Amino acid sequence: MEYAQFSNGIKVSRIGLGTWAIGGWLWGGTNEQDAIAAVQKALDMGISLIDLAAVYGYGLSEEIIAKALDTRERRDKAILATKAGVVWNSGGQVWRDASAKSIRREIDDSLKRLKTDYVDIYQLHWPDPKVPIQEPAETFAALLKEGKIRAIGVSNFNVEQMKEWMHYAPLHSVQPPYNLFERESEEEVLPFAEKHNISVLAYGSLCRGLLTGKFNEKSEFPEGDIRQSMDPKFHKQNLKNYLAAVGQLKAMAEEKGRSVSQLAVRWVLDQPGVTTALWGARRPDQLLEAAGVSGWKLNRKDMERIERIIDGNIPSPLGTSFMAPPSEVPAG
Ligand code: NAP
């Protein structure tokens, strides 16, 4: 495993475990035993950073991670990076709430579910247009002083929002979507983060499994899986284009004795400014390939070839706006 220095000085693994699917919500359900085994496998492999959010599985991801971190040794090995600012009701509706009142409640709920007395990296999940940035920023700064959290991050923020946050609170990390197919953050967020020593946790490194090479045009997803209805990359003609690119990336990876997942995550790690690539997994076997991401790099010619593959197959790349939760409580 490769490691990097996080901007507050702690050592973090360059591959982090993503736990959204572990909660089951928007991923067609979960299997607790497999999920616990995946977390413990990650730690055994040297993956220390575990990315969570209160809303993943409506709290279930945090509860499962607490079960997996069943010894002091395991808890101490783990860098828990959870998030606040997206809340839910008993009907399963979710929306953004970055108010001080909500964050104060959320941190206490997360600490309880995680069975711990501190969160290593606490992130605001989404900016909330209803609440001025000053409010969550000052609340996060207070939580840092109180010792409930050890570092502050934001997610899905643009540069203007990050700049504003930095007027009121330290900013140790940003978490944008970033993978071979979703590259908007290259324009401003990554250069800004690099310039200001803000660590970057890149999410969706495998583009929700698309970049593992396991899908084809006939792939089907269970009801309630984000890829079934929400993510336009998995729809008809779009999917054809993306699969064509994956096929060529796979052939390139094989020439190098690697899998396409390894190539895709290596690519993320080799981009300027990226600290850690998040690898979403809900079973231990899904992490085995992560070991083969370390210890090599893509050279300039490889990078150029990858660009040609993407440009040649995906004339109009699709973004990630389908992931954004509503800012108000949904009607009904
Ligand atoms: P991802 O890492 O791009 O893809 C994860 C999915 O790929 C897995 O759930 C699994 O799908 C499949 N997969 C993983 N390893 C595999 C392997 N070896 N072979 C075959 N398939 C494999 O997607 P993600 O989970 O959305 O993103 C990673 C993490 O980033 C999340 O878990 C979360 O922590 C974070 N994230 C944050 C935000 C945010 O707003 N801040 C948004 C999205 C994600 P199946 O199990 O279905 O096969």
CSV table of C-alpha atoms and ligand atoms in Angstrom, one decimal:
chain,number,residue,atom,x,y,z
A,1,MET,CA,0.0,0.0,0.0
A,2,GLU,CA,1.2,3.5,-0.7
A,3,TYR,CA,0.7,6.2,1.9
A,4,ALA,CA,0.5,10.0,1.8
A,5,GLN,CA,0.6,12.8,4.4
A,6,PHE,CA,-2.8,14.2,5.0
A,7,SER,CA,-2.8,18.0,5.3
A,8,ASN,CA,-3.0,17.9,9.1
A,9,GLY,CA,0.1,15.7,9.2
A,10,ILE,CA,-1.4,12.2,9.7
A,11,LYS,CA,-0.5,9.3,7.5
A,12,VAL,CA,-3.2,8.0,5.2
A,13,SER,CA,-3.4,5.2,2.7
A,14,ARG,CA,-3.6,6.3,-0.9
A,15,ILE,CA,-6.5,3.9,-1.5
A,16,GLY,CA,-9.4,4.4,0.8
A,17,LEU,CA,-12.4,2.1,1.4
A,18,GLY,CA,-15.7,3.6,0.2
A,19,THR,CA,-18.6,2.4,2.2
A,20,TRP,CA,-21.7,3.8,0.5
A,21,ALA,CA,-22.7,0.4,-1.0
A,22,ILE,CA,-22.1,-1.2,2.5
A,23,GLY,CA,-25.2,0.7,3.7
A,24,GLY,CA,-27.3,-0.8,0.9
A,25,TRP,CA,-29.3,2.4,0.1
A,26,LEU,CA,-29.2,3.1,-3.6
A,27,TRP,CA,-27.1,-0.1,-4.1
A,28,GLY,CA,-29.8,-2.7,-3.9
A,29,GLY,CA,-29.3,-3.8,-0.3
A,30,THR,CA,-26.4,-5.0,1.8
A,31,ASN,CA,-25.0,-8.1,3.4
A,32,GLU,CA,-23.6,-7.4,6.9
A,33,GLN,CA,-21.2,-10.3,7.2
A,34,ASP,CA,-19.6,-9.6,3.8
A,35,ALA,CA,-19.4,-5.9,4.7
A,36,ILE,CA,-17.7,-6.5,8.0
A,37,ALA,CA,-15.2,-8.9,6.3
A,38,ALA,CA,-14.5,-6.2,3.6
A,39,VAL,CA,-13.6,-3.6,6.2
A,40,GLN,CA,-11.4,-6.0,8.1
A,41,LYS,CA,-9.7,-7.1,4.8
A,42,ALA,CA,-9.1,-3.5,4.0
A,43,LEU,CA,-7.3,-2.9,7.3
A,44,ASP,CA,-5.3,-6.1,6.8
A,45,MET,CA,-4.2,-4.9,3.4
A,46,GLY,CA,-3.0,-1.6,4.9
A,47,ILE,CA,-6.0,0.5,3.7
A,48,SER,CA,-6.4,2.8,6.7
A,49,LEU,CA,-8.8,5.5,5.4
A,50,ILE,CA,-12.4,4.5,5.5
A,51,ASP,CA,-14.9,6.9,4.0
A,52,LEU,CA,-18.4,7.0,5.3
A,53,ALA,CA,-21.4,9.3,5.6
A,54,ALA,CA,-24.2,9.4,8.1
A,55,VAL,CA,-26.7,9.0,5.3
A,56,TYR,CA,-25.2,5.8,3.8
A,57,GLY,CA,-27.8,3.2,4.6
A,58,TYR,CA,-29.5,5.9,6.9
A,59,GLY,CA,-26.8,5.3,9.5
A,60,LEU,CA,-26.3,1.6,8.7
A,61,SER,CA,-22.8,2.0,7.1
A,62,GLU,CA,-21.5,3.6,10.3
A,63,GLU,CA,-23.1,0.9,12.5
A,64,ILE,CA,-21.5,-1.9,10.3
A,65,ILE,CA,-18.1,-0.2,10.4
A,66,ALA,CA,-18.3,0.0,14.2
A,67,LYS,CA,-19.0,-3.8,14.3
A,68,ALA,CA,-16.0,-4.4,12.0
A,69,LEU,CA,-13.7,-2.2,14.2
A,70,ASP,CA,-14.2,-4.6,17.1
A,71,THR,CA,-10.9,-4.2,18.8
A,72,ARG,CA,-8.9,-1.2,20.0
A,73,GLU,CA,-6.1,-2.2,17.5
A,74,ARG,CA,-8.6,-2.1,14.6
A,75,ARG,CA,-10.0,1.3,15.7
A,76,ASP,CA,-6.6,2.8,16.1
A,77,LYS,CA,-5.5,1.6,12.6
A,78,ALA,CA,-8.6,3.2,10.9
A,79,ILE,CA,-8.8,6.8,9.8
A,80,LEU,CA,-12.6,7.4,9.9
A,81,ALA,CA,-13.7,10.0,7.4
A,82,THR,CA,-17.5,10.5,7.8
A,83,LYS,CA,-19.8,13.2,6.6
A,84,ALA,CA,-22.7,15.3,7.8
A,85,GLY,CA,-25.1,17.6,6.1
A,86,VAL,CA,-27.4,15.2,4.3
A,87,VAL,CA,-30.3,14.0,6.5
A,88,TRP,CA,-33.3,11.7,6.1
A,89,ASN,CA,-36.7,11.0,7.4
A,90,SER,CA,-38.6,7.8,8.3
A,91,GLY,CA,-40.0,7.6,4.8
A,92,GLY,CA,-36.4,7.4,3.4
A,93,GLN,CA,-36.4,10.8,1.8
A,94,VAL,CA,-33.1,12.6,2.0
A,95,TRP,CA,-32.2,16.3,1.7
A,96,ARG,CA,-29.4,18.7,2.6
A,97,ASP,CA,-29.2,20.4,5.9
A,98,ALA,CA,-26.0,22.2,6.8
A,99,SER,CA,-27.4,24.2,9.7
A,100,ALA,CA,-25.4,24.3,13.0
A,101,LYS,CA,-28.3,22.6,14.8
A,102,SER,CA,-28.3,19.6,12.4
A,103,ILE,CA,-24.5,19.2,12.4
A,104,ARG,CA,-24.4,19.3,16.2
A,105,ARG,CA,-27.0,16.5,16.3
A,106,GLU,CA,-25.4,14.6,13.5
A,107,ILE,CA,-21.9,14.5,15.0
A,108,ASP,CA,-23.3,13.0,18.2
A,109,ASP,CA,-25.3,10.5,16.3
A,110,SER,CA,-22.3,9.5,14.2
A,111,LEU,CA,-20.1,9.1,17.3
A,112,LYS,CA,-22.7,6.9,18.9
A,113,ARG,CA,-23.1,4.7,15.8
A,114,LEU,CA,-19.4,4.5,15.2
A,115,LYS,CA,-18.9,3.7,18.9
A,116,THR,CA,-16.0,6.1,19.1
A,117,ASP,CA,-15.2,9.4,20.8
A,118,TYR,CA,-13.7,11.2,17.8
A,119,VAL,CA,-14.0,11.3,14.0
A,120,ASP,CA,-10.6,11.5,12.2
A,121,ILE,CA,-11.9,13.5,9.2
A,122,TYR,CA,-15.3,15.2,9.3
A,123,GLN,CA,-16.7,16.4,6.0
A,124,LEU,CA,-19.7,18.5,5.0
A,125,HIS,CA,-21.3,16.2,2.4
A,126,TRP,CA,-22.8,18.8,0.1
A,127,PRO,CA,-23.1,22.6,0.2
A,128,ASP,CA,-26.5,23.7,1.3
A,129,PRO,CA,-27.9,26.7,-0.6
A,130,LYS,CA,-30.3,27.4,2.2
A,131,VAL,CA,-27.6,28.0,4.8
A,132,PRO,CA,-24.7,30.5,4.5
A,133,ILE,CA,-21.3,28.7,4.4
A,134,GLN,CA,-20.2,30.5,7.5
A,135,GLU,CA,-22.6,28.5,9.7
A,136,PRO,CA,-21.4,25.0,9.0
A,137,ALA,CA,-17.8,26.2,8.8
A,138,GLU,CA,-17.9,27.8,12.2
A,139,THR,CA,-19.7,24.7,13.6
A,140,PHE,CA,-17.0,22.4,12.2
A,141,ALA,CA,-14.3,24.7,13.6
A,142,ALA,CA,-15.9,24.5,17.0
A,143,LEU,CA,-16.1,20.6,16.8
A,144,LEU,CA,-12.3,20.6,16.0
A,145,LYS,CA,-11.6,22.7,19.1
A,146,GLU,CA,-13.7,20.4,21.2
A,147,GLY,CA,-11.8,17.4,20.0
A,148,LYS,CA,-14.8,15.6,18.6
A,149,ILE,CA,-13.2,15.7,15.1
A,150,ARG,CA,-9.5,15.8,14.1
A,151,ALA,CA,-9.7,17.3,10.6
A,152,ILE,CA,-12.2,19.2,8.5
A,153,GLY,CA,-13.2,18.4,5.0
A,154,VAL,CA,-15.8,19.4,2.5
A,155,SER,CA,-17.3,17.4,-0.4
A,156,ASN,CA,-18.9,18.5,-3.7
A,157,PHE,CA,-17.7,22.0,-3.2
A,158,ASN,CA,-16.5,24.3,-5.9
A,159,VAL,CA,-13.5,26.7,-5.5
A,160,GLU,CA,-15.6,29.7,-4.6
A,161,GLN,CA,-17.3,27.7,-1.8
A,162,MET,CA,-14.0,26.4,-0.5
A,163,LYS,CA,-12.6,29.9,-0.4
A,164,GLU,CA,-15.5,31.1,1.6
A,165,TRP,CA,-15.2,28.2,4.0
A,166,MET,CA,-11.6,29.1,4.6
A,167,HIS,CA,-12.6,32.5,5.9
A,168,TYR,CA,-14.2,30.8,8.9
A,169,ALA,CA,-12.5,27.5,9.5
A,170,PRO,CA,-9.5,25.4,8.5
A,171,LEU,CA,-10.0,23.2,5.5
A,172,HIS,CA,-7.9,20.0,5.4
A,173,SER,CA,-9.6,18.1,2.6
A,174,VAL,CA,-12.0,18.2,-0.3
A,175,GLN,CA,-13.8,15.2,-1.8
A,176,PRO,CA,-14.9,15.6,-5.4
A,177,PRO,CA,-16.0,13.0,-7.9
A,178,TYR,CA,-13.0,12.0,-9.9
A,179,ASN,CA,-12.3,9.1,-12.3
A,180,LEU,CA,-11.3,8.5,-15.9
A,181,PHE,CA,-14.9,9.3,-17.0
A,182,GLU,CA,-15.8,12.1,-14.6
A,183,ARG,CA,-13.2,14.8,-14.7
A,184,GLU,CA,-14.8,18.2,-14.0
A,185,SER,CA,-12.7,18.7,-10.8
A,186,GLU,CA,-9.5,18.8,-13.0
A,187,GLU,CA,-10.5,22.3,-14.1
A,188,GLU,CA,-10.4,24.2,-10.8
A,189,VAL,CA,-10.8,22.0,-7.7
A,190,LEU,CA,-7.7,19.9,-8.0
A,191,PRO,CA,-5.3,22.8,-8.9
A,192,PHE,CA,-6.8,24.9,-6.0
A,193,ALA,CA,-6.4,22.0,-3.5
A,194,GLU,CA,-2.8,21.4,-4.6
A,195,LYS,CA,-1.9,25.1,-4.3
A,196,HIS,CA,-3.4,25.4,-0.8
A,197,ASN,CA,-2.3,22.1,0.6
A,198,ILE,CA,-5.8,20.7,0.9
A,199,SER,CA,-5.8,16.9,0.6
A,200,VAL,CA,-8.0,15.4,-2.1
A,201,LEU,CA,-10.1,12.3,-1.5
A,202,ALA,CA,-11.3,11.3,-5.0
A,203,TYR,CA,-14.6,9.5,-5.0
A,204,GLY,CA,-16.1,7.1,-7.5
A,205,SER,CA,-12.6,6.0,-8.8
A,206,LEU,CA,-14.2,3.0,-10.5
A,207,CYS,CA,-17.2,5.0,-11.8
A,208,ARG,CA,-19.6,2.8,-9.8
A,209,GLY,CA,-18.0,-0.4,-11.1
A,210,LEU,CA,-18.1,0.6,-14.8
A,211,LEU,CA,-14.3,0.8,-14.8
A,212,THR,CA,-13.9,-2.8,-13.4
A,213,GLY,CA,-14.8,-4.1,-16.9
A,214,LYS,CA,-17.5,-6.5,-15.4
A,215,PHE,CA,-20.5,-4.9,-17.2
A,216,ASN,CA,-21.8,-5.4,-20.7
A,217,GLU,CA,-24.9,-4.1,-22.6
A,218,LYS,CA,-27.1,-6.7,-21.0
A,219,SER,CA,-26.1,-6.0,-17.4
A,220,GLU,CA,-29.1,-5.5,-15.1
A,221,PHE,CA,-29.3,-3.9,-11.7
A,222,PRO,CA,-31.7,-4.6,-8.9
A,223,GLU,CA,-34.5,-2.2,-8.1
A,224,GLY,CA,-33.2,0.7,-6.1
A,225,ASP,CA,-29.6,0.5,-7.4
A,226,ILE,CA,-28.3,3.9,-8.5
A,227,ARG,CA,-27.1,2.4,-11.8
A,228,GLN,CA,-30.6,1.1,-12.7
A,229,SER,CA,-32.3,4.4,-13.2
A,230,MET,CA,-30.3,7.4,-11.9
A,231,ASP,CA,-26.9,7.2,-13.5
A,232,PRO,CA,-27.2,8.1,-17.2
A,233,LYS,CA,-23.9,6.4,-18.0
A,234,PHE,CA,-25.6,3.1,-17.6
A,235,HIS,CA,-28.4,3.9,-20.1
A,236,LYS,CA,-28.5,2.5,-23.7
A,237,GLN,CA,-26.3,4.4,-26.1
A,238,ASN,CA,-24.3,6.1,-23.3
A,239,LEU,CA,-23.5,2.7,-21.9
A,240,LYS,CA,-22.3,1.4,-25.3
A,241,ASN,CA,-19.8,4.3,-25.6
A,242,TYR,CA,-18.5,3.9,-22.1
A,243,LEU,CA,-18.2,0.1,-22.5
A,244,ALA,CA,-16.3,0.6,-25.8
A,245,ALA,CA,-13.8,2.8,-23.9
A,246,VAL,CA,-13.6,0.3,-21.0
A,247,GLY,CA,-12.8,-2.5,-23.6
A,248,GLN,CA,-9.9,-0.6,-25.0
A,249,LEU,CA,-8.6,0.4,-21.5
A,250,LYS,CA,-8.9,-3.2,-20.5
A,251,ALA,CA,-6.7,-4.3,-23.4
A,252,MET,CA,-4.2,-1.6,-22.5
A,253,ALA,CA,-4.2,-2.7,-18.9
A,254,GLU,CA,-3.7,-6.4,-19.9
A,255,GLU,CA,-0.6,-5.4,-21.9
A,256,LYS,CA,0.8,-4.1,-18.7
A,257,GLY,CA,-0.2,-7.2,-16.7
A,258,ARG,CA,-2.8,-5.2,-14.8
A,259,SER,CA,-6.6,-5.2,-14.6
A,260,VAL,CA,-8.7,-2.3,-15.9
A,261,SER,CA,-9.6,-1.5,-12.2
A,262,GLN,CA,-6.0,-1.2,-11.4
A,263,LEU,CA,-5.3,1.0,-14.4
A,264,ALA,CA,-8.2,3.2,-13.5
A,265,VAL,CA,-7.3,3.7,-9.9
A,266,ARG,CA,-3.6,4.1,-10.8
A,267,TRP,CA,-4.6,6.9,-13.2
A,268,VAL,CA,-6.4,8.7,-10.4
A,269,LEU,CA,-3.5,8.4,-8.0
A,270,ASP,CA,-1.1,9.7,-10.7
A,271,GLN,CA,-3.0,12.9,-11.2
A,272,PRO,CA,-1.5,16.1,-9.6
A,273,GLY,CA,-3.2,17.0,-6.3
A,274,VAL,CA,-4.8,13.6,-5.5
A,275,THR,CA,-4.1,12.2,-2.1
A,276,THR,CA,-6.4,9.2,-1.9
A,277,ALA,CA,-8.6,7.3,-4.3
A,278,LEU,CA,-11.8,5.9,-2.7
A,279,TRP,CA,-12.5,2.3,-3.8
A,280,GLY,CA,-16.1,1.3,-3.1
A,281,ALA,CA,-16.4,-2.3,-2.0
A,282,ARG,CA,-18.9,-4.4,0.0
A,283,ARG,CA,-17.2,-7.8,-0.1
A,284,PRO,CA,-13.6,-8.7,0.7
A,285,ASP,CA,-12.9,-10.2,-2.7
A,286,GLN,CA,-13.7,-6.8,-4.4
A,287,LEU,CA,-10.6,-5.4,-2.6
A,288,LEU,CA,-8.0,-8.0,-3.7
A,289,GLU,CA,-7.1,-6.1,-6.9
A,290,ALA,CA,-6.4,-3.0,-4.9
A,291,ALA,CA,-3.0,-4.4,-3.9
A,292,GLY,CA,-1.9,-4.3,-7.6
A,293,VAL,CA,-2.4,-0.6,-7.8
A,294,SER,CA,0.7,0.2,-5.8
A,295,GLY,CA,4.4,0.3,-6.8
A,296,TRP,CA,4.1,1.4,-10.4
A,297,LYS,CA,3.1,4.5,-12.4
A,298,LEU,CA,1.6,5.4,-15.7
A,299,ASN,CA,4.1,7.2,-18.0
A,300,ARG,CA,3.4,10.1,-20.3
A,301,LYS,CA,2.8,7.9,-23.3
A,302,ASP,CA,0.3,5.8,-21.3
A,303,MET,CA,-1.5,9.0,-20.3
A,304,GLU,CA,-1.7,10.1,-23.9
A,305,ARG,CA,-3.0,6.7,-25.0
A,306,ILE,CA,-5.7,6.9,-22.3
A,307,GLU,CA,-6.8,10.3,-23.5
A,308,ARG,CA,-7.1,9.0,-27.0
A,309,ILE,CA,-9.2,6.1,-25.9
A,310,ILE,CA,-11.6,8.4,-24.0
A,311,ASP,CA,-11.8,11.1,-26.6
A,312,GLY,CA,-12.4,8.4,-29.3
A,313,ASN,CA,-15.3,6.8,-27.6
A,314,ILE,CA,-17.0,9.4,-25.5
A,315,PRO,CA,-17.7,12.5,-27.5
A,316,SER,CA,-19.8,14.1,-24.8
A,317,PRO,CA,-18.8,13.0,-21.3
A,318,LEU,CA,-21.7,12.9,-18.8
A,319,GLY,CA,-21.3,14.5,-15.4
A,320,THR,CA,-22.4,13.6,-11.9
A,321,SER,CA,-25.3,15.9,-11.3
A,322,PHE,CA,-27.6,12.9,-10.9
A,323,MET,CA,-26.0,12.3,-7.5
A,324,ALA,CA,-26.9,15.6,-5.9
A,325,PRO,CA,-29.5,15.4,-3.1
A,326,PRO,CA,-32.3,18.0,-3.1
A,327,SER,CA,-31.8,21.0,-0.9
A,328,GLU,CA,-35.3,21.0,0.4
A,329,VAL,CA,-37.4,18.2,2.0
A,330,PRO,CA,-38.9,16.5,-1.1
A,331,ALA,CA,-42.7,16.9,-1.3
A,332,GLY,CA,-44.8,13.9,-0.6
B,1,NAP,P1,-16.9,3.1,-7.0
B,1,NAP,O1,-15.8,3.0,-6.1
B,1,NAP,O2,-16.6,3.8,-8.3
B,1,NAP,O3,-17.5,1.7,-7.4
B,1,NAP,C1,-17.8,0.8,-6.4
B,1,NAP,C2,-18.5,-0.4,-6.9
B,1,NAP,O4,-17.8,-1.1,-7.9
B,1,NAP,C3,-18.8,-1.4,-5.9
B,1,NAP,O5,-19.9,-1.2,-5.1
B,1,NAP,C4,-18.9,-2.7,-6.7
B,1,NAP,O6,-20.2,-2.8,-7.2
B,1,NAP,C5,-17.9,-2.5,-7.8
B,1,NAP,N1,-16.6,-3.1,-7.5
B,1,NAP,C6,-15.7,-2.7,-6.6
B,1,NAP,N2,-14.6,-3.5,-6.7
B,1,NAP,C7,-14.9,-4.4,-7.6
B,1,NAP,C8,-14.1,-5.5,-8.1
B,1,NAP,N3,-12.9,-5.8,-7.7
B,1,NAP,N4,-14.7,-6.2,-9.1
B,1,NAP,C9,-15.9,-5.9,-9.6
B,1,NAP,N5,-16.7,-4.9,-9.1
B,1,NAP,C10,-16.1,-4.1,-8.1
B,1,NAP,O7,-18.2,3.8,-6.5
B,1,NAP,P2,-18.7,4.5,-5.1
B,1,NAP,O8,-18.8,3.4,-4.1
B,1,NAP,O9,-19.8,5.3,-5.5
B,1,NAP,O10,-17.5,5.5,-4.8
B,1,NAP,C11,-16.5,5.1,-3.8
B,1,NAP,C12,-16.8,5.8,-2.5
B,1,NAP,O11,-16.7,7.2,-2.6
B,1,NAP,C13,-18.2,5.6,-1.9
B,1,NAP,O12,-18.3,4.3,-1.3
B,1,NAP,C14,-18.2,6.7,-0.9
B,1,NAP,O13,-17.5,6.4,0.2
B,1,NAP,C15,-17.6,7.8,-1.7
B,1,NAP,N6,-18.6,8.7,-2.4
B,1,NAP,C16,-18.8,9.9,-2.0
B,1,NAP,C17,-19.7,10.8,-2.6
B,1,NAP,C18,-19.9,12.2,-2.0
B,1,NAP,O14,-20.9,12.8,-2.4
B,1,NAP,N7,-19.0,12.6,-1.3
B,1,NAP,C19,-20.5,10.3,-3.6
B,1,NAP,C20,-20.3,9.0,-4.1
B,1,NAP,C21,-19.3,8.2,-3.5
B,1,NAP,P3,-21.2,-4.0,-6.9
B,1,NAP,O15,-20.9,-4.4,-5.4
B,1,NAP,O16,-22.5,-3.6,-7.2
B,1,NAP,O17,-20.7,-5.1,-7.8
